[in-house]
Coordinates of C-alpha atoms and ligand atoms in Angstrom, one line a residue:
M51 CA 137.3 43.1 132.0
H52 CA 139.6 45.6 131.9
F53 CA 136.1 48.5 131.9
L54 CA 135.0 46.2 135.3
N55 CA 138.3 46.9 136.9
I56 CA 137.9 50.9 135.7
A57 CA 134.3 51.0 137.3
T58 CA 135.2 49.2 140.4
I59 CA 138.1 51.3 141.6
F60 CA 135.6 54.0 140.0
L61 CA 132.8 52.7 143.0
I62 CA 135.5 52.1 145.7
T63 CA 136.8 55.7 145.4
I64 CA 133.9 57.0 145.0
F65 CA 132.8 55.0 148.3
L66 CA 136.2 55.8 150.1
F67 CA 135.6 59.5 149.1
Y68 CA 132.0 59.7 150.6
Y69 CA 131.6 57.0 153.2
K70 CA 130.8 59.2 155.9
L71 CA 128.1 60.9 153.9
I72 CA 126.9 58.0 152.8
Y73 CA 126.7 56.6 156.3
N74 CA 125.3 59.1 157.7
F75 CA 122.2 59.7 155.3
I76 CA 121.4 55.7 155.5
R77 CA 121.5 56.1 159.0
D78 CA 119.5 59.1 159.3
R79 CA 116.7 57.5 156.8
L80 CA 116.5 54.8 159.2
R81 CA 115.9 56.3 161.7
I82 CA 112.8 58.3 159.8
Y83 CA 111.7 55.2 158.5
K84 CA 110.9 54.1 161.7
Y85 CA 108.9 56.8 163.1
M86 CA 107.8 57.4 159.4
R87 CA 106.0 54.0 159.9
K88 CA 103.8 55.3 162.5
F89 CA 101.9 57.3 160.1
D90 CA 99.1 56.5 158.0
G91 CA 99.8 56.5 154.3
P92 CA 100.7 54.1 151.2
Y93 CA 103.3 51.3 151.4
S94 CA 106.6 52.6 150.9
F95 CA 109.5 50.7 148.7
P96 CA 113.3 51.7 149.0
I97 CA 113.9 53.7 146.4
I98 CA 111.2 55.0 145.1
G99 CA 109.5 55.2 148.3
T100 CA 105.6 55.8 147.6
L101 CA 106.0 57.3 143.8
Y102 CA 104.5 54.2 142.4
M103 CA 101.1 55.2 143.4
V104 CA 101.4 59.0 141.0
N105 CA 102.5 59.8 137.5
I106 CA 105.0 62.2 138.3
F107 CA 105.2 62.6 134.6
D108 CA 102.0 63.8 134.0
I109 CA 101.1 66.7 136.4
S110 CA 97.0 66.5 135.6
K111 CA 97.5 63.0 136.5
F112 CA 99.3 63.6 139.6
T113 CA 96.8 65.2 140.8
T114 CA 94.2 63.6 140.2
Q115 CA 96.0 60.9 141.3
S116 CA 97.0 62.4 144.4
M117 CA 93.6 63.9 145.2
E118 CA 91.9 60.6 145.1
L119 CA 95.0 59.2 147.6
A120 CA 94.1 62.0 149.9
Q121 CA 90.5 61.7 150.0
Y122 CA 90.7 58.0 150.8
Y123 CA 92.6 58.9 153.7
C124 CA 90.6 61.9 154.6
Q125 CA 87.4 59.4 154.9
K126 CA 89.1 57.0 156.8
G127 CA 89.4 60.6 159.5
C128 CA 93.0 60.6 159.1
G129 CA 94.8 63.6 159.7
T130 CA 98.1 63.0 157.8
I131 CA 99.6 61.3 155.1
G132 CA 103.4 59.9 155.4
L133 CA 104.6 59.8 152.1
W134 CA 108.0 58.9 150.7
L135 CA 109.1 61.5 147.6
G136 CA 111.8 58.8 146.4
P137 CA 114.0 59.3 149.1
V138 CA 113.0 62.6 150.4
P139 CA 110.0 61.8 153.8
L140 CA 106.7 63.6 153.8
I141 CA 103.8 63.9 155.8
A142 CA 101.1 65.4 154.2
V143 CA 98.5 67.1 156.3
I144 CA 95.2 66.9 155.4
N145 CA 92.6 68.0 158.4
P146 CA 92.3 71.6 160.0
Q147 CA 93.4 70.1 163.3
H148 CA 96.6 69.4 162.4
A149 CA 97.1 72.0 160.6
K150 CA 96.6 74.7 163.3
E151 CA 98.7 73.0 165.6
I152 CA 101.9 73.3 162.5
L153 CA 101.5 76.0 161.7
E154 CA 101.0 77.9 164.7
S155 CA 103.9 76.1 166.3
N156 CA 107.1 78.3 166.8
E157 CA 109.6 75.5 166.3
V158 CA 108.7 74.9 162.8
I159 CA 109.0 78.1 160.8
T160 CA 111.9 76.9 158.7
K161 CA 110.6 76.4 154.6
A162 CA 111.0 73.0 153.3
E163 CA 113.8 72.3 151.6
E164 CA 111.8 71.9 148.5
Y165 CA 112.2 75.8 148.1
D166 CA 115.9 75.5 148.2
I167 CA 115.1 75.7 144.1
L168 CA 113.8 79.8 144.7
F169 CA 117.2 80.6 146.4
P170 CA 119.0 81.8 143.1
W171 CA 115.7 84.1 142.4
L172 CA 114.3 84.9 145.3
G173 CA 117.5 85.0 147.6
T174 CA 116.4 84.6 151.1
G175 CA 113.3 86.9 151.0
L176 CA 110.7 86.9 153.6
L177 CA 109.1 83.9 151.5
T178 CA 112.3 81.7 151.8
S179 CA 114.2 82.9 154.8
T180 CA 114.1 81.7 158.6
G181 CA 115.2 81.9 162.3
S182 CA 116.1 85.4 163.4
K183 CA 116.6 86.9 160.0
W184 CA 112.9 85.8 158.7
R185 CA 111.4 87.5 162.3
Q186 CA 113.5 90.9 161.7
R187 CA 112.7 91.2 157.5
R188 CA 108.7 90.4 158.7
K189 CA 108.6 93.4 161.3
M190 CA 110.8 95.7 159.2
L191 CA 108.4 94.8 156.3
T192 CA 104.8 94.8 158.1
P193 CA 104.6 98.3 157.7
A194 CA 103.9 98.1 153.8
F195 CA 100.7 96.5 154.5
H196 CA 99.2 99.1 157.0
F197 CA 95.9 99.8 156.4
K198 CA 96.7 103.4 155.4
V199 CA 99.2 102.6 152.6
L200 CA 96.5 99.9 151.5
N201 CA 93.6 102.4 151.3
D202 CA 96.4 104.3 148.9
F203 CA 96.4 102.0 146.5
L204 CA 92.5 101.8 145.4
S205 CA 93.2 104.4 142.9
V206 CA 95.9 102.0 141.1
H207 CA 93.0 99.0 141.3
D208 CA 90.8 101.2 139.8
Y209 CA 92.6 102.5 137.0
Q210 CA 94.1 99.2 136.1
A211 CA 90.9 97.6 135.9
K212 CA 89.4 100.0 134.0
V213 CA 92.7 99.3 131.3
F214 CA 92.2 95.6 131.6
L215 CA 88.0 96.4 130.8
E216 CA 89.6 98.5 127.6
Q217 CA 91.7 95.3 126.9
I218 CA 89.1 93.1 126.5
K219 CA 86.5 95.2 125.3
P220 CA 87.1 94.0 121.4
Y221 CA 86.5 90.5 122.1
A222 CA 82.8 91.5 123.9
D223 CA 81.9 93.6 120.9
S224 CA 83.0 90.3 118.8
G225 CA 81.5 87.6 121.2
K226 CA 84.3 85.6 120.5
E227 CA 85.5 83.3 123.2
V228 CA 89.4 84.5 124.1
D229 CA 91.5 83.5 127.2
L230 CA 91.3 86.0 129.8
F231 CA 94.6 84.4 131.9
P232 CA 97.2 86.5 129.8
Y233 CA 95.3 89.9 130.4
I234 CA 94.7 89.1 133.7
K235 CA 98.2 88.4 134.2
R236 CA 99.5 91.3 132.9
L237 CA 96.5 93.8 134.8
A238 CA 97.9 91.8 138.4
L239 CA 101.7 92.3 137.4
D240 CA 101.1 96.1 136.3
V241 CA 99.1 96.3 140.0
I242 CA 102.2 95.2 141.6
C243 CA 104.4 97.3 140.0
D244 CA 102.3 100.1 140.3
T245 CA 101.6 99.9 143.7
S246 CA 104.6 98.2 145.4
M247 CA 107.1 99.5 143.4
G248 CA 105.5 102.7 142.3
V249 CA 106.6 101.8 139.1
T250 CA 104.7 101.9 136.0
I251 CA 105.7 99.1 133.3
D252 CA 101.9 99.2 131.9
A253 CA 102.4 95.4 130.7
Q254 CA 98.7 95.7 129.7
N255 CA 98.9 97.8 126.2
N256 CA 102.6 96.1 126.1
H257 CA 102.2 91.9 125.5
D258 CA 104.9 91.1 125.0
H259 CA 106.6 91.9 128.6
Q260 CA 109.3 89.5 128.7
Y261 CA 109.1 89.1 132.8
V262 CA 105.4 87.5 132.6
E263 CA 106.5 84.8 130.3
S264 CA 109.9 84.2 132.1
V265 CA 107.9 84.4 135.4
R266 CA 105.5 81.6 134.4
L267 CA 108.6 79.3 133.1
L268 CA 111.0 79.6 136.2
S269 CA 107.9 78.2 138.3
E270 CA 106.7 75.4 136.2
Y271 CA 110.6 74.3 136.0
A272 CA 110.8 74.6 139.8
F273 CA 107.7 72.7 140.3
E274 CA 109.6 69.7 138.0
W275 CA 112.5 70.0 140.4
I276 CA 110.6 69.3 143.4
L277 CA 108.5 66.2 142.0
R278 CA 111.5 64.4 140.7
P279 CA 113.5 64.3 143.0
W280 CA 117.1 62.9 140.5
L281 CA 116.8 66.4 139.1
R282 CA 118.6 67.7 142.4
L283 CA 121.9 66.4 141.6
K284 CA 123.4 69.3 139.5
P285 CA 124.4 67.5 136.6
L286 CA 121.4 66.0 135.8
W287 CA 119.5 69.2 136.5
Y288 CA 121.5 70.6 133.5
L289 CA 121.8 67.7 131.0
T290 CA 118.0 66.0 131.2
G291 CA 116.1 68.7 133.1
P292 CA 115.4 72.7 132.7
G293 CA 118.7 73.6 134.6
H294 CA 120.0 76.4 131.7
E295 CA 116.3 77.4 130.6
Y296 CA 115.8 78.0 134.4
D297 CA 119.0 80.2 134.1
R298 CA 118.2 82.0 131.5
H299 CA 114.8 83.1 132.5
L300 CA 116.4 84.1 136.3
K301 CA 118.7 86.4 134.1
I302 CA 115.4 88.2 132.8
V303 CA 113.7 88.4 135.7
T304 CA 116.0 89.4 137.8
D305 CA 117.7 92.1 135.3
F306 CA 114.1 93.6 135.3
T307 CA 113.6 93.7 139.3
K308 CA 117.2 95.4 139.7
T309 CA 116.4 97.6 136.7
V310 CA 113.7 98.8 138.9
I311 CA 115.7 99.4 141.8
K312 CA 118.1 100.8 140.2
E313 CA 116.0 103.8 138.9
K314 CA 114.4 103.9 142.2
W315 CA 117.1 104.1 144.1
E316 CA 118.5 107.2 141.8
E317 CA 115.4 108.7 142.5
F318 CA 115.1 108.7 145.7
Q319 CA 118.7 109.7 146.3
K320 CA 118.5 112.7 144.6
F321 CA 115.1 113.8 146.0
H322 CA 115.0 112.3 149.9
V323 CA 116.7 116.0 151.2
D324 CA 115.5 115.7 154.7
P325 CA 117.1 112.6 156.8
V326 CA 116.2 114.5 159.6
V327 CA 112.5 113.8 160.4
K328 CA 111.3 110.0 160.7
T329 CA 109.7 109.3 157.9
D330 CA 106.1 107.8 159.3
K331 CA 106.9 103.9 157.6
R332 CA 103.2 102.9 158.2
S333 CA 102.6 105.6 155.0
M334 CA 105.2 104.4 152.5
A335 CA 104.8 102.4 149.9
F336 CA 106.3 98.9 149.5
L337 CA 110.1 99.7 147.6
D338 CA 109.8 103.0 149.2
L339 CA 110.2 101.9 152.8
L340 CA 112.6 99.2 151.3
L341 CA 114.8 102.3 150.3
E342 CA 114.9 104.1 153.3
L343 CA 115.6 101.3 155.1
R344 CA 118.9 100.5 153.1
N345 CA 119.3 104.7 153.4
E346 CA 119.3 103.9 157.6
G347 CA 122.0 101.2 156.8
L348 CA 119.5 98.2 157.5
M349 CA 119.3 96.7 154.0
N350 CA 121.9 96.7 151.4
E351 CA 121.4 96.1 147.8
D352 CA 121.4 92.7 147.5
D353 CA 118.7 92.8 150.7
I354 CA 116.2 95.3 148.4
R355 CA 116.4 92.9 145.2
E356 CA 115.4 89.2 147.5
E357 CA 112.5 91.0 148.9
V358 CA 111.7 93.0 145.5
D359 CA 111.9 90.0 143.6
T360 CA 109.6 87.8 146.9
F361 CA 106.5 90.2 146.3
M362 CA 107.0 90.8 143.0
F363 CA 106.4 86.8 142.4
E364 CA 103.7 86.4 145.3
G365 CA 102.2 89.9 144.8
H366 CA 100.7 88.8 141.0
D367 CA 100.6 85.5 140.5
T368 CA 99.0 84.5 142.9
T369 CA 96.1 86.9 142.6
S370 CA 96.0 86.7 138.9
A371 CA 94.9 82.6 139.1
S372 CA 92.4 83.5 142.2
M373 CA 90.7 85.9 139.9
G374 CA 90.7 83.7 136.8
W375 CA 89.5 80.8 138.7
T376 CA 86.8 83.5 140.2
L377 CA 86.0 84.0 136.5
W378 CA 86.1 80.3 135.0
C379 CA 83.8 79.4 138.6
L380 CA 81.1 82.4 137.8
A381 CA 80.8 81.8 134.3
H382 CA 79.4 77.8 134.9
N383 CA 77.1 78.9 137.8
P384 CA 75.3 81.9 136.5
E385 CA 73.0 82.1 139.1
F386 CA 76.1 83.0 141.2
Q387 CA 76.9 85.4 138.4
E388 CA 73.6 87.5 139.2
K389 CA 74.0 87.4 142.4
V390 CA 77.2 89.5 142.2
I391 CA 75.9 92.0 139.5
Q392 CA 72.7 92.8 141.7
E393 CA 75.4 93.7 144.5
V394 CA 77.6 95.3 142.4
D395 CA 74.4 97.3 140.5
G396 CA 73.3 97.8 144.3
I397 CA 76.4 99.7 145.0
F398 CA 77.2 101.7 141.8
G399 CA 74.6 101.7 139.6
T400 CA 74.7 102.8 136.3
S401 CA 77.3 105.3 137.7
D402 CA 81.2 104.7 137.0
R403 CA 82.6 106.0 139.5
D404 CA 86.0 104.6 141.3
C405 CA 85.6 102.3 144.1
T406 CA 85.9 103.3 147.7
N407 CA 86.8 101.7 150.8
D408 CA 83.4 101.5 151.6
D409 CA 82.5 100.1 148.6
L410 CA 84.7 97.2 149.4
K411 CA 83.5 96.3 152.3
Q412 CA 79.9 96.0 150.7
M413 CA 80.7 93.4 148.4
K414 CA 80.2 90.6 151.0
Y415 CA 78.7 88.2 148.0
L416 CA 81.3 88.8 145.3
E417 CA 83.3 88.2 149.0
K418 CA 81.4 84.3 149.5
C419 CA 82.6 84.0 146.0
L420 CA 86.1 85.1 145.8
K421 CA 86.7 82.9 149.7
E422 CA 84.8 79.8 147.2
S423 CA 87.1 79.7 144.3
L424 CA 90.0 80.0 146.7
R425 CA 88.9 76.9 148.7
M426 CA 88.4 74.6 145.7
Y427 CA 91.3 76.3 143.7
P428 CA 93.8 77.9 146.4
S429 CA 96.4 79.9 144.3
V430 CA 99.6 78.4 147.0
P431 CA 98.3 74.9 146.6
F432 CA 100.8 73.5 149.0
F433 CA 103.2 75.5 150.9
G434 CA 106.0 73.0 153.2
R435 CA 108.1 73.0 156.1
T436 CA 111.3 71.2 157.5
V437 CA 111.7 69.8 161.0
E438 CA 115.1 70.6 162.4
Q439 CA 114.7 68.9 165.3
D440 CA 112.8 66.5 166.4
V441 CA 109.2 67.8 167.5
V442 CA 106.2 66.5 168.9
I443 CA 102.9 68.0 167.5
N444 CA 99.7 67.2 168.5
G445 CA 100.8 64.2 169.9
D446 CA 102.3 63.1 167.0
F447 CA 105.8 62.7 166.8
F448 CA 108.1 64.4 163.7
P449 CA 111.6 63.4 163.4
K450 CA 114.1 65.6 162.5
G451 CA 114.6 65.7 158.4
V452 CA 110.5 65.3 157.3
R453 CA 109.4 67.6 155.6
I454 CA 105.5 68.6 156.6
I455 CA 103.6 70.0 153.9
V456 CA 100.6 71.6 154.3
M457 CA 97.7 71.1 151.2
P458 CA 95.8 73.6 150.8
L459 CA 94.2 71.9 148.0
L460 CA 93.4 68.4 149.5
L461 CA 92.1 69.9 153.0
Q462 CA 90.2 72.1 151.6
R463 CA 88.5 69.8 150.0
N464 CA 88.1 67.2 152.9
P465 CA 84.3 65.5 152.3
L466 CA 83.9 65.3 156.2
I467 CA 84.0 68.9 156.3
F468 CA 82.7 70.4 152.8
D469 CA 79.2 68.7 151.4
N470 CA 79.9 68.1 147.9
P471 CA 83.7 69.6 148.0
N472 CA 84.3 69.4 144.5
Q473 CA 81.5 71.6 144.1
Y474 CA 81.1 75.7 143.5
N475 CA 79.0 76.5 145.9
P476 CA 79.6 80.6 147.6
E477 CA 77.1 79.6 150.4
N478 CA 80.1 77.6 151.9
F479 CA 81.3 80.8 153.3
S480 CA 78.0 82.5 154.7
E481 CA 78.1 82.8 158.4
D482 CA 76.6 80.2 160.1
K483 CA 78.6 77.5 158.0
I484 CA 81.7 79.3 158.8
G485 CA 80.7 79.2 162.1
S486 CA 80.2 76.0 162.5
R487 CA 83.8 74.6 161.1
H488 CA 87.0 73.9 162.1
A489 CA 89.1 77.6 161.6
Y490 CA 91.4 75.8 159.8
S491 CA 89.5 74.6 157.1
D492 CA 90.1 77.0 154.3
I493 CA 93.7 78.7 155.0
P494 CA 94.7 80.0 151.1
F495 CA 96.5 82.5 153.3
S496 CA 98.3 80.2 155.5
A497 CA 98.1 80.9 159.2
G498 CA 99.9 81.9 162.2
P499 CA 103.1 83.4 162.3
R500 CA 104.1 82.8 158.8
N501 CA 100.9 84.0 156.9
C502 CA 100.2 85.2 154.0
I503 CA 101.6 89.3 154.8
G504 CA 99.5 90.2 150.9
Q505 CA 96.1 88.7 152.5
K506 CA 94.3 92.3 152.8
F507 CA 96.0 93.7 149.8
A508 CA 95.5 90.6 147.7
M509 CA 91.2 90.8 148.6
M510 CA 91.4 94.2 147.5
E511 CA 92.8 93.8 144.5
E512 CA 90.3 90.8 143.7
K513 CA 87.0 92.5 145.1
A514 CA 88.1 96.4 142.9
V515 CA 88.9 94.3 139.6
I516 CA 85.9 91.5 139.8
S517 CA 83.3 94.1 140.3
W518 CA 84.7 96.7 137.9
F519 CA 84.6 93.5 135.5
F520 CA 80.9 92.7 136.4
R521 CA 79.9 96.6 136.1
K522 CA 80.3 96.6 132.2
Y523 CA 80.1 92.3 131.4
R524 CA 78.7 89.0 132.5
V525 CA 80.9 86.1 131.1
T526 CA 80.3 82.8 129.6
A527 CA 82.0 79.3 129.2
S528 CA 81.3 76.9 126.3
Q529 CA 83.6 74.4 128.0
P530 CA 83.3 72.0 130.4
F531 CA 83.9 72.8 133.7
G532 CA 85.9 69.7 134.7
M533 CA 87.8 69.9 131.6
N534 CA 89.9 73.0 133.2
K535 CA 92.8 70.6 135.0
I536 CA 94.2 71.7 137.9
L537 CA 98.2 72.3 137.4
P538 CA 99.1 72.4 140.9
E539 CA 102.5 74.4 140.1
L540 CA 104.2 76.8 142.8
I541 CA 101.1 78.6 141.9
L542 CA 98.1 76.1 141.1
K543 CA 97.7 76.9 137.7
S544 CA 94.5 75.7 134.7
S545 CA 95.6 73.3 132.0
L546 CA 93.5 75.4 130.0
G547 CA 94.1 78.9 131.0
F548 CA 90.2 80.7 131.1
P549 CA 88.7 80.6 128.1
L550 CA 85.7 82.6 128.5
T551 CA 83.2 84.4 126.0
V552 CA 82.7 88.1 127.5
H553 CA 79.1 89.7 127.2
H554 CA 78.2 93.9 127.5
R555 CA 75.7 94.4 129.7
T556 CA 72.9 95.9 128.2
D557 CA 70.7 95.9 131.2
N558 CA 72.6 98.5 133.2
K559 CA 72.1 101.7 130.9
Ligands
LIG2 C1 95.5 85.4 146.6 C2 96.1 85.7 146.8 C3 97.6 85.2 147.4 C4 97.2 83.8 148.1 C5 96.7 82.4 147.8 C6 98.9 84.2 148.6 C7 98.9 82.7 149.7 C8 99.7 82.5 150.5 C9 100.3 81.3 150.9 C10 99.4 80.1 151.3 C11 101.2 82.1 151.9 C12 102.0 80.9 153.0 C13 103.9 80.4 151.9 C14 104.1 79.4 152.7 O1 104.1 79.7 154.0 O2 105.2 79.0 152.5 C15 102.3 83.3 151.1 C16 102.8 83.9 152.1 C17 103.6 85.4 151.4 N1 102.5 85.9 150.3 FE1 100.8 85.6 149.9 N2 99.2 85.0 148.7 C18 98.5 85.7 148.0 C19 98.7 87.5 147.5 C20 100.2 87.9 148.1 C21 100.2 89.5 147.3 C22 99.3 90.1 146.7 C23 101.4 89.6 148.0 C24 102.6 90.7 148.5 C25 101.7 91.7 147.8 C26 101.8 88.2 149.2 C27 103.2 87.7 149.3 C28 103.6 87.3 150.1 C29 104.7 87.1 151.1 C30 105.9 87.7 151.2 C31 104.6 86.1 151.9 C32 105.8 85.0 153.1 C33 105.2 85.6 154.2 C34 105.7 85.0 155.2 O3 106.9 84.0 155.3 O4 106.2 85.5 156.1 N3 100.8 87.4 148.6 N4 100.8 83.7 150.8

């Protein structure tokens, strides 16, 4: 009895303290609920919403169930699905025209609150910022991806690709199966450090590099936070979730980038002698550009840190997933692999010369293969926006407070657009196929004002690395294609990694 009295007093106190907040929350949810009912979607229960449709404790099952659900609504011809992640209202976009209207809209450029978990890590860098800060940053950073800068990076892609070939040579000699994913990740990390930061960390020869593992875990924990809404309450995040581990790995990652920046800033101050001559920003690598902006008083130390962390993360995790999936798909489709090899031989013959930009342009078939694996396995499986003010897009009314989630993973497997969407077929990217479908049918790099700033960089890196790979090796897989399940964390992962057998090529001597 005594206990009940205390509990009642406690609850009443909480209510009195937070009644305004609770009142506003319920009022806003009821309003959103009214409009959400107009969208197609499964029945939603109070509190749990539509979570009963999926298993949020098993990511693999969650993915299969979400994909089946999406295919069901695609087949019905729906463009969007209204969902409730517990109390969180989501509108999933699954058709190209809706994606186009949303991504091209200048009214919904603010990222969804699901990105909040990234703030301690990426701050409000280019990926997570909004409004005038985002516009200003995008303008300032765009020169770092000018073709003049990208062309200079080709020698780095070449060099790191050759280190990668050396790393996997022992497996090619032994014929043993190896999970190529950690090798590809270290390669991609070395590439982004060398190109954008101008720093060599040699992760490929230093397998215990803690940064790679910590980024992997941060991305995994962040996805857990997104998927399980109760973890958004701090006490539950720390008591029942991976809160402490998240903080520990966050420190490892940010300490690493802080050290890189400090060293480069010291170097910059030592050698930067001519402030009178205006440097051409279109020929500066990323970190050099940031340091120049700091020197001009346009950025401070924290601004640089958040951009460096953003680019280090976006710049290596995305490309490594994409290259891994491409090798996995080609290992299971030897006829497509042979076509890539023929193309590569046609360009390089038996020579070991480095790649040129012209070579990259000639890799048309490889490009189709890369695009097809990004269609089936988009490195960024979903991205979201928050509706900050009521808005009408494509005739649909989106009330303030809902999250719009664009899902390349589901949209790019729409059976009304792609025949056999779950089958790997590079011919989906032949000119006539591309010409015959909506331009937003495949959007792995997003589109519109907030599209991926690193798209060209990524394609250059992937073409250089994969073409080097097939100059020397072939690849086969012993485990069935479908056994490697999709794990849609922040960046799309594979349940098995990429276990492949690498064979020396003997036909190109
Ligand atoms: C296969 C490789 C890649 C894929 C599939 C990819 C995909 C994407 C997607 C879908 C977005 C939009 C995300 C959103 O709206 O939340 C994005 C944004 C971004 N990407 Fe990439 N990306 C790749 C490689 C890269 C690389 C190599 C870099 C840097 C060197 C990079 C840097 C960024 C940045 C900074 C943004 C934020 C842009 C903005 O909001 O203005 N990405 N990327």
